[in-house]
Amino acid sequence: MLKIFSKKSEEAAKLFFKTDIHSHVVPGIDDGSPSVERSLELIARMKSWGLEKLIVTPHVTQDTFENTPEIISEAYGTLQSGLQDAGIEIDMDYSAEYRIDEMFVEQLEGGIVRRLHGDYLLVENSYIQEPYNIDQILFQVSMKGYHPILAHPERYMYYYDKPKRYNDLHSKGILFQVNLLSLAGYYGKEAKKVAEMLIEKDYVDYLGTDLHRRTHVEVMDKYLRSKDYRRHREKLEGRIKNDEMRGPSEK
Ligand SMILES: [Fe+2]
């Protein structure tokens, strides 16, 4: 009996969806995985949570991670070869996490952004302040025929004293992707509280691991065994739309 119990507790706890839409496991081009070897390790752990499809999203950020489509596709190719050599099978596609800045506008205008799936684009704000022209840029995004998904809205501290901004953005059709690590408390109490508030308001459209490094894996492993996770799962199961991106993209 004891043996059965310990074997079960060794098994990785599972996520309640199979498609992750936000991670930094493409090696060597942002602040995520530094090498193919580390990427393989992180991806194997993601598989152990029951994930069957990963849409990986390196940063595209002016002055920090100035990734062009060529840079991303080359690094992604290296990752694919590594997975093949290691015999790790997982359905994978790549896009990017676009910081709302001038580089994004250039890539958008140049027609070289790569969608997440369908018409969706994953975008993020600066952590310091809301982009002064966010409304204008998001309007441009929609004029180009894309639907923006805002990455981790719960992590932008400048929204904490004006929660109405969440209502404004969401009612304008901006979809929200909350980080599991926020729900786990990894970024602090306030981010967790805001993430839970977004759940209560039914504003959580997608969840993401936003996995960069081993520490994140450890936090996730612990979170997936927690009461918090069971509570969050009860509220979000059947509501988030991650698995709509499971099949091949039609566009
Ligand atoms: Fe990210």
PDB file of C-alpha atoms and ligand atoms in Angstrom:
ATOM      1  CA  MET A   1       0.000   0.000   0.000  1.00  0.00           C
ATOM      2  CA  LEU A   2       2.770   2.316   1.012  1.00  0.00           C
ATOM      3  CA  LYS A   3       4.607   1.448  -2.200  1.00  0.00           C
ATOM      4  CA  ILE A   4       1.607   2.321  -4.370  1.00  0.00           C
ATOM      5  CA  PHE A   5       1.198   5.601  -2.532  1.00  0.00           C
ATOM      6  CA  SER A   6       4.813   6.640  -2.968  1.00  0.00           C
ATOM      7  CA  LYS A   7       4.816   5.691  -6.642  1.00  0.00           C
ATOM      8  CA  LYS A   8       1.752   7.821  -7.214  1.00  0.00           C
ATOM      9  CA  SER A   9       3.249  10.786  -5.404  1.00  0.00           C
ATOM     10  CA  GLU A  10       6.315  10.582  -7.636  1.00  0.00           C
ATOM     11  CA  GLU A  11       4.216  10.961 -10.764  1.00  0.00           C
ATOM     12  CA  ALA A  12       4.017  14.490 -12.091  1.00  0.00           C
ATOM     13  CA  ALA A  13       0.732  16.221 -11.382  1.00  0.00           C
ATOM     14  CA  LYS A  14      -1.154  17.070 -14.546  1.00  0.00           C
ATOM     15  CA  LEU A  15      -2.495  20.224 -16.071  1.00  0.00           C
ATOM     16  CA  PHE A  16      -6.153  20.225 -17.122  1.00  0.00           C
ATOM     17  CA  PHE A  17      -5.351  21.372 -20.677  1.00  0.00           C
ATOM     18  CA  LYS A  18      -2.926  20.121 -23.293  1.00  0.00           C
ATOM     19  CA  THR A  19      -1.774  23.211 -25.164  1.00  0.00           C
ATOM     20  CA  ASP A  20       0.656  25.785 -23.839  1.00  0.00           C
ATOM     21  CA  ILE A  21       0.801  29.070 -25.748  1.00  0.00           C
ATOM     22  CA  HIS A  22       3.599  30.930 -23.953  1.00  0.00           C
ATOM     23  CA  SER A  23       7.145  29.810 -23.168  1.00  0.00           C
ATOM     24  CA  HIS A  24      10.784  30.705 -23.667  1.00  0.00           C
ATOM     25  CA  VAL A  25      12.294  27.343 -24.524  1.00  0.00           C
ATOM     26  CA  VAL A  26      13.788  28.278 -27.898  1.00  0.00           C
ATOM     27  CA  PRO A  27      17.504  28.192 -27.034  1.00  0.00           C
ATOM     28  CA  GLY A  28      19.842  31.139 -26.888  1.00  0.00           C
ATOM     29  CA  ILE A  29      17.767  34.054 -28.180  1.00  0.00           C
ATOM     30  CA  ASP A  30      16.146  35.565 -25.097  1.00  0.00           C
ATOM     31  CA  ASP A  31      16.246  35.278 -21.299  1.00  0.00           C
ATOM     32  CA  GLY A  32      14.823  31.748 -21.416  1.00  0.00           C
ATOM     33  CA  SER A  33      16.699  28.546 -22.140  1.00  0.00           C
ATOM     34  CA  PRO A  34      20.419  29.169 -22.827  1.00  0.00           C
ATOM     35  CA  SER A  35      21.095  25.893 -24.689  1.00  0.00           C
ATOM     36  CA  VAL A  36      19.473  23.075 -26.636  1.00  0.00           C
ATOM     37  CA  GLU A  37      20.229  20.671 -23.757  1.00  0.00           C
ATOM     38  CA  ARG A  38      18.381  22.870 -21.260  1.00  0.00           C
ATOM     39  CA  SER A  39      15.490  23.300 -23.703  1.00  0.00           C
ATOM     40  CA  LEU A  40      15.129  19.531 -24.001  1.00  0.00           C
ATOM     41  CA  GLU A  41      15.106  19.195 -20.222  1.00  0.00           C
ATOM     42  CA  LEU A  42      12.447  21.913 -19.835  1.00  0.00           C
ATOM     43  CA  ILE A  43      10.302  20.471 -22.626  1.00  0.00           C
ATOM     44  CA  ALA A  44      10.471  16.977 -21.105  1.00  0.00           C
ATOM     45  CA  ARG A  45       9.141  18.457 -17.848  1.00  0.00           C
ATOM     46  CA  MET A  46       6.367  20.265 -19.693  1.00  0.00           C
ATOM     47  CA  LYS A  47       5.393  16.947 -21.278  1.00  0.00           C
ATOM     48  CA  SER A  48       5.227  15.379 -17.828  1.00  0.00           C
ATOM     49  CA  TRP A  49       2.443  17.843 -16.947  1.00  0.00           C
ATOM     50  CA  GLY A  50       0.347  16.405 -19.777  1.00  0.00           C
ATOM     51  CA  LEU A  51       1.095  19.104 -22.325  1.00  0.00           C
ATOM     52  CA  GLU A  52       0.906  17.710 -25.849  1.00  0.00           C
ATOM     53  CA  LYS A  53       1.320  20.883 -27.866  1.00  0.00           C
ATOM     54  CA  LEU A  54       3.621  23.837 -27.267  1.00  0.00           C
ATOM     55  CA  ILE A  55       3.441  27.104 -29.152  1.00  0.00           C
ATOM     56  CA  VAL A  56       6.781  28.573 -28.117  1.00  0.00           C
ATOM     57  CA  THR A  57       7.153  32.335 -27.941  1.00  0.00           C
ATOM     58  CA  PRO A  58      10.594  33.963 -27.748  1.00  0.00           C
ATOM     59  CA  HIS A  59      10.659  37.646 -26.794  1.00  0.00           C
ATOM     60  CA  VAL A  60      10.690  40.286 -29.493  1.00  0.00           C
ATOM     61  CA  THR A  61      11.639  43.429 -27.577  1.00  0.00           C
ATOM     62  CA  GLN A  62      13.347  46.546 -28.845  1.00  0.00           C
ATOM     63  CA  ASP A  63      16.784  47.212 -27.285  1.00  0.00           C
ATOM     64  CA  THR A  64      16.734  43.895 -25.387  1.00  0.00           C
ATOM     65  CA  PHE A  65      15.815  40.923 -27.556  1.00  0.00           C
ATOM     66  CA  GLU A  66      15.729  42.260 -31.094  1.00  0.00           C
ATOM     67  CA  ASN A  67      14.663  38.997 -32.637  1.00  0.00           C
ATOM     68  CA  THR A  68      13.831  38.967 -36.321  1.00  0.00           C
ATOM     69  CA  PRO A  69      11.834  36.182 -38.021  1.00  0.00           C
ATOM     70  CA  GLU A  70      15.152  34.802 -39.358  1.00  0.00           C
ATOM     71  CA  ILE A  71      16.777  34.631 -35.915  1.00  0.00           C
ATOM     72  CA  ILE A  72      13.746  32.930 -34.399  1.00  0.00           C
ATOM     73  CA  SER A  73      13.299  30.435 -37.206  1.00  0.00           C
ATOM     74  CA  GLU A  74      16.988  29.439 -37.122  1.00  0.00           C
ATOM     75  CA  ALA A  75      16.992  28.872 -33.354  1.00  0.00           C
ATOM     76  CA  TYR A  76      13.692  27.018 -33.616  1.00  0.00           C
ATOM     77  CA  GLY A  77      15.240  24.771 -36.291  1.00  0.00           C
ATOM     78  CA  THR A  78      18.120  23.969 -33.942  1.00  0.00           C
ATOM     79  CA  LEU A  79      15.630  23.062 -31.232  1.00  0.00           C
ATOM     80  CA  GLN A  80      13.690  20.830 -33.615  1.00  0.00           C
ATOM     81  CA  SER A  81      16.856  18.922 -34.567  1.00  0.00           C
ATOM     82  CA  GLY A  82      17.719  18.537 -30.888  1.00  0.00           C
ATOM     83  CA  LEU A  83      14.277  17.116 -30.124  1.00  0.00           C
ATOM     84  CA  GLN A  84      14.555  14.718 -33.026  1.00  0.00           C
ATOM     85  CA  ASP A  85      18.030  13.521 -32.026  1.00  0.00           C
ATOM     86  CA  ALA A  86      16.848  12.985 -28.446  1.00  0.00           C
ATOM     87  CA  GLY A  87      13.699  11.162 -29.621  1.00  0.00           C
ATOM     88  CA  ILE A  88      11.385  13.577 -27.778  1.00  0.00           C
ATOM     89  CA  GLU A  89       8.048  13.761 -29.542  1.00  0.00           C
ATOM     90  CA  ILE A  90       5.778  16.723 -29.008  1.00  0.00           C
ATOM     91  CA  ASP A  91       3.575  18.778 -31.274  1.00  0.00           C
ATOM     92  CA  MET A  92       5.226  22.171 -31.542  1.00  0.00           C
ATOM     93  CA  ASP A  93       4.897  25.453 -33.359  1.00  0.00           C
ATOM     94  CA  TYR A  94       6.489  28.825 -32.798  1.00  0.00           C
ATOM     95  CA  SER A  95       5.409  32.411 -32.670  1.00  0.00           C
ATOM     96  CA  ALA A  96       6.709  35.223 -30.449  1.00  0.00           C
ATOM     97  CA  GLU A  97       5.818  37.353 -27.458  1.00  0.00           C
ATOM     98  CA  TYR A  98       5.771  40.842 -28.934  1.00  0.00           C
ATOM     99  CA  ARG A  99       6.480  43.750 -26.614  1.00  0.00           C
ATOM    100  CA  ILE A 100       4.257  46.667 -27.610  1.00  0.00           C
ATOM    101  CA  ASP A 101       6.980  49.015 -28.868  1.00  0.00           C
ATOM    102  CA  GLU A 102       8.367  50.493 -32.092  1.00  0.00           C
ATOM    103  CA  MET A 103       9.997  47.250 -33.188  1.00  0.00           C
ATOM    104  CA  PHE A 104       6.649  45.491 -32.977  1.00  0.00           C
ATOM    105  CA  VAL A 105       4.998  48.243 -35.022  1.00  0.00           C
ATOM    106  CA  GLU A 106       7.761  47.908 -37.649  1.00  0.00           C
ATOM    107  CA  GLN A 107       7.320  44.139 -37.876  1.00  0.00           C
ATOM    108  CA  LEU A 108       3.551  44.528 -37.949  1.00  0.00           C
ATOM    109  CA  GLU A 109       3.722  47.130 -40.727  1.00  0.00           C
ATOM    110  CA  GLY A 110       6.300  45.043 -42.576  1.00  0.00           C
ATOM    111  CA  GLY A 111       3.980  42.038 -42.511  1.00  0.00           C
ATOM    112  CA  ILE A 112       6.570  39.858 -40.775  1.00  0.00           C
ATOM    113  CA  VAL A 113       4.904  39.104 -37.445  1.00  0.00           C
ATOM    114  CA  ARG A 114       4.160  35.445 -36.907  1.00  0.00           C
ATOM    115  CA  ARG A 115       0.759  34.636 -35.486  1.00  0.00           C
ATOM    116  CA  LEU A 116       0.288  32.379 -32.511  1.00  0.00           C
ATOM    117  CA  HIS A 117      -2.525  30.435 -34.152  1.00  0.00           C
ATOM    118  CA  GLY A 118      -5.400  31.506 -36.382  1.00  0.00           C
ATOM    119  CA  ASP A 119      -5.405  35.317 -36.201  1.00  0.00           C
ATOM    120  CA  TYR A 120      -4.011  35.590 -32.686  1.00  0.00           C
ATOM    121  CA  LEU A 121      -0.894  37.466 -31.613  1.00  0.00           C
ATOM    122  CA  LEU A 122       0.665  37.321 -28.151  1.00  0.00           C
ATOM    123  CA  VAL A 123       1.644  40.807 -26.973  1.00  0.00           C
ATOM    124  CA  GLU A 124       3.004  42.175 -23.732  1.00  0.00           C
ATOM    125  CA  ASN A 125       3.254  45.597 -22.131  1.00  0.00           C
ATOM    126  CA  SER A 126       6.328  47.126 -20.633  1.00  0.00           C
ATOM    127  CA  TYR A 127       6.553  46.386 -16.899  1.00  0.00           C
ATOM    128  CA  ILE A 128       7.392  50.003 -16.118  1.00  0.00           C
ATOM    129  CA  GLN A 129       4.452  51.834 -17.609  1.00  0.00           C
ATOM    130  CA  GLU A 130       1.570  51.238 -19.933  1.00  0.00           C
ATOM    131  CA  PRO A 131       2.690  52.043 -23.499  1.00  0.00           C
ATOM    132  CA  TYR A 132       1.424  55.622 -24.047  1.00  0.00           C
ATOM    133  CA  ASN A 133       0.010  54.642 -27.439  1.00  0.00           C
ATOM    134  CA  ILE A 134      -1.329  51.213 -26.470  1.00  0.00           C
ATOM    135  CA  ASP A 135      -4.852  51.924 -27.733  1.00  0.00           C
ATOM    136  CA  GLN A 136      -3.554  53.147 -31.080  1.00  0.00           C
ATOM    137  CA  ILE A 137      -1.226  50.150 -31.514  1.00  0.00           C
ATOM    138  CA  LEU A 138      -3.886  47.647 -30.538  1.00  0.00           C
ATOM    139  CA  PHE A 139      -6.182  49.326 -33.044  1.00  0.00           C
ATOM    140  CA  GLN A 140      -3.449  48.901 -35.702  1.00  0.00           C
ATOM    141  CA  VAL A 141      -3.191  45.227 -34.725  1.00  0.00           C
ATOM    142  CA  SER A 142      -6.891  44.728 -35.324  1.00  0.00           C
ATOM    143  CA  MET A 143      -6.755  46.694 -38.611  1.00  0.00           C
ATOM    144  CA  LYS A 144      -4.122  44.198 -39.778  1.00  0.00           C
ATOM    145  CA  GLY A 145      -6.611  41.443 -39.051  1.00  0.00           C
ATOM    146  CA  TYR A 146      -5.091  40.112 -35.814  1.00  0.00           C
ATOM    147  CA  HIS A 147      -6.634  39.481 -32.412  1.00  0.00           C
ATOM    148  CA  PRO A 148      -4.295  40.517 -29.607  1.00  0.00           C
ATOM    149  CA  ILE A 149      -3.855  38.325 -26.552  1.00  0.00           C
ATOM    150  CA  LEU A 150      -2.275  40.297 -23.714  1.00  0.00           C
ATOM    151  CA  ALA A 151       0.314  38.203 -21.868  1.00  0.00           C
ATOM    152  CA  HIS A 152       0.129  38.186 -18.058  1.00  0.00           C
ATOM    153  CA  PRO A 153      -2.046  41.279 -17.456  1.00  0.00           C
ATOM    154  CA  GLU A 154      -1.786  40.457 -13.742  1.00  0.00           C
ATOM    155  CA  ARG A 155       1.929  41.332 -13.761  1.00  0.00           C
ATOM    156  CA  TYR A 156       1.620  45.010 -14.700  1.00  0.00           C
ATOM    157  CA  MET A 157       1.789  46.769 -11.341  1.00  0.00           C
ATOM    158  CA  TYR A 158       0.617  50.099 -12.730  1.00  0.00           C
ATOM    159  CA  TYR A 159      -2.815  48.529 -13.221  1.00  0.00           C
ATOM    160  CA  TYR A 160      -3.171  47.480  -9.588  1.00  0.00           C
ATOM    161  CA  ASP A 161      -4.627  50.794  -8.450  1.00  0.00           C
ATOM    162  CA  LYS A 162      -6.848  51.083 -11.518  1.00  0.00           C
ATOM    163  CA  PRO A 163      -8.495  47.704 -12.016  1.00  0.00           C
ATOM    164  CA  LYS A 164     -11.050  49.360 -14.271  1.00  0.00           C
ATOM    165  CA  ARG A 165      -8.366  49.330 -16.961  1.00  0.00           C
ATOM    166  CA  TYR A 166      -8.782  45.542 -17.105  1.00  0.00           C
ATOM    167  CA  ASN A 167     -12.473  46.019 -17.857  1.00  0.00           C
ATOM    168  CA  ASP A 168     -11.657  48.607 -20.562  1.00  0.00           C
ATOM    169  CA  LEU A 169      -9.099  46.413 -22.301  1.00  0.00           C
ATOM    170  CA  HIS A 170     -11.106  43.211 -22.080  1.00  0.00           C
ATOM    171  CA  SER A 171     -14.290  44.887 -23.274  1.00  0.00           C
ATOM    172  CA  LYS A 172     -12.363  46.212 -26.302  1.00  0.00           C
ATOM    173  CA  GLY A 173     -11.710  42.624 -27.324  1.00  0.00           C
ATOM    174  CA  ILE A 174      -8.199  42.249 -25.914  1.00  0.00           C
ATOM    175  CA  LEU A 175      -7.971  38.655 -24.680  1.00  0.00           C
ATOM    176  CA  PHE A 176      -6.080  37.875 -21.481  1.00  0.00           C
ATOM    177  CA  GLN A 177      -3.480  35.151 -20.906  1.00  0.00           C
ATOM    178  CA  VAL A 178      -2.730  34.676 -17.220  1.00  0.00           C
ATOM    179  CA  ASN A 179       0.466  32.962 -16.049  1.00  0.00           C
ATOM    180  CA  LEU A 180       0.170  29.775 -14.006  1.00  0.00           C
ATOM    181  CA  LEU A 181       3.226  31.034 -12.117  1.00  0.00           C
ATOM    182  CA  SER A 182       1.179  34.064 -11.022  1.00  0.00           C
ATOM    183  CA  LEU A 183      -1.535  31.780  -9.652  1.00  0.00           C
ATOM    184  CA  ALA A 184       1.228  29.831  -7.910  1.00  0.00           C
ATOM    185  CA  GLY A 185       2.310  33.016  -6.126  1.00  0.00           C
ATOM    186  CA  TYR A 186       5.740  33.091  -7.779  1.00  0.00           C
ATOM    187  CA  TYR A 187       5.638  36.825  -8.615  1.00  0.00           C
ATOM    188  CA  GLY A 188       4.223  37.827  -5.239  1.00  0.00           C
ATOM    189  CA  LYS A 189       0.928  38.195  -3.423  1.00  0.00           C
ATOM    190  CA  GLU A 190      -0.391  41.089  -5.445  1.00  0.00           C
ATOM    191  CA  ALA A 191       0.039  39.394  -8.842  1.00  0.00           C
ATOM    192  CA  LYS A 192      -1.693  36.292  -7.437  1.00  0.00           C
ATOM    193  CA  LYS A 193      -4.528  38.373  -6.029  1.00  0.00           C
ATOM    194  CA  VAL A 194      -5.043  40.181  -9.326  1.00  0.00           C
ATOM    195  CA  ALA A 195      -4.889  36.886 -11.269  1.00  0.00           C
ATOM    196  CA  GLU A 196      -7.601  35.505  -8.973  1.00  0.00           C
ATOM    197  CA  MET A 197      -9.646  38.686  -9.436  1.00  0.00           C
ATOM    198  CA  LEU A 198      -9.407  38.175 -13.212  1.00  0.00           C
ATOM    199  CA  ILE A 199     -10.672  34.602 -12.752  1.00  0.00           C
ATOM    200  CA  GLU A 200     -13.655  35.899 -10.731  1.00  0.00           C
ATOM    201  CA  LYS A 201     -14.466  38.446 -13.438  1.00  0.00           C
ATOM    202  CA  ASP A 202     -14.286  35.692 -16.061  1.00  0.00           C
ATOM    203  CA  TYR A 203     -11.548  37.576 -17.914  1.00  0.00           C
ATOM    204  CA  VAL A 204      -9.099  34.689 -18.169  1.00  0.00           C
ATOM    205  CA  ASP A 205      -9.146  33.484 -21.771  1.00  0.00           C
ATOM    206  CA  TYR A 206      -5.887  31.551 -21.754  1.00  0.00           C
ATOM    207  CA  LEU A 207      -3.341  30.212 -19.297  1.00  0.00           C
ATOM    208  CA  GLY A 208       0.363  30.018 -20.003  1.00  0.00           C
ATOM    209  CA  THR A 209       3.432  28.568 -18.334  1.00  0.00           C
ATOM    210  CA  ASP A 210       5.716  31.455 -19.469  1.00  0.00           C
ATOM    211  CA  LEU A 211       8.432  28.922 -18.675  1.00  0.00           C
ATOM    212  CA  HIS A 212      11.986  30.273 -18.836  1.00  0.00           C
ATOM    213  CA  ARG A 213      14.087  28.219 -16.441  1.00  0.00           C
ATOM    214  CA  ARG A 214      14.425  25.352 -13.969  1.00  0.00           C
ATOM    215  CA  THR A 215      13.150  27.412 -11.039  1.00  0.00           C
ATOM    216  CA  HIS A 216       9.872  27.826 -12.899  1.00  0.00           C
ATOM    217  CA  VAL A 217       9.621  24.048 -13.324  1.00  0.00           C
ATOM    218  CA  GLU A 218      10.064  23.524  -9.591  1.00  0.00           C
ATOM    219  CA  VAL A 219       7.430  26.128  -8.759  1.00  0.00           C
ATOM    220  CA  MET A 220       5.036  24.565 -11.264  1.00  0.00           C
ATOM    221  CA  ASP A 221       5.583  21.040  -9.898  1.00  0.00           C
ATOM    222  CA  LYS A 222       4.739  22.242  -6.415  1.00  0.00           C
ATOM    223  CA  TYR A 223       1.767  24.323  -7.558  1.00  0.00           C
ATOM    224  CA  LEU A 224       0.227  21.396  -9.474  1.00  0.00           C
ATOM    225  CA  ARG A 225       0.038  19.459  -6.203  1.00  0.00           C
ATOM    226  CA  SER A 226      -1.449  22.308  -4.202  1.00  0.00           C
ATOM    227  CA  LYS A 227      -4.948  23.086  -2.962  1.00  0.00           C
ATOM    228  CA  ASP A 228      -4.676  26.400  -4.784  1.00  0.00           C
ATOM    229  CA  TYR A 229      -4.279  24.587  -8.082  1.00  0.00           C
ATOM    230  CA  ARG A 230      -7.350  22.430  -7.414  1.00  0.00           C
ATOM    231  CA  ARG A 231      -9.333  25.556  -6.554  1.00  0.00           C
ATOM    232  CA  HIS A 232      -8.181  27.429  -9.668  1.00  0.00           C
ATOM    233  CA  ARG A 233      -8.737  24.404 -11.848  1.00  0.00           C
ATOM    234  CA  GLU A 234     -12.366  24.105 -10.673  1.00  0.00           C
ATOM    235  CA  LYS A 235     -13.036  27.652 -11.773  1.00  0.00           C
ATOM    236  CA  LEU A 236     -11.139  27.571 -15.060  1.00  0.00           C
ATOM    237  CA  GLU A 237     -11.815  24.117 -16.461  1.00  0.00           C
ATOM    238  CA  GLY A 238     -14.073  24.405 -19.500  1.00  0.00           C
ATOM    239  CA  ARG A 239     -13.563  28.176 -19.612  1.00  0.00           C
ATOM    240  CA  ILE A 240     -10.078  28.728 -20.975  1.00  0.00           C
ATOM    241  CA  LYS A 241      -9.488  28.294 -24.685  1.00  0.00           C
ATOM    242  CA  ASN A 242      -5.919  26.953 -24.884  1.00  0.00           C
ATOM    243  CA  ASP A 243      -6.921  23.709 -26.558  1.00  0.00           C
ATOM    244  CA  GLU A 244      -8.632  25.557 -29.409  1.00  0.00           C
ATOM    245  CA  MET A 245      -5.041  26.098 -30.570  1.00  0.00           C
ATOM    246  CA  ARG A 246      -4.271  22.414 -30.457  1.00  0.00           C
ATOM    247  CA  GLY A 247      -4.883  21.579 -34.093  1.00  0.00           C
ATOM    248  CA  PRO A 248      -2.956  22.938 -37.064  1.00  0.00           C
ATOM    249  CA  SER A 249      -3.500  26.608 -37.732  1.00  0.00           C
ATOM    250  CA  GLU A 250      -5.825  27.245 -40.680  1.00  0.00           C
ATOM    251  CA  LYS A 251      -4.068  30.478 -41.640  1.00  0.00           C
TER     252      LYS A 251
HETATM  253 FE    FE B   1       6.956  35.540 -21.684  1.00  0.00          FE
END
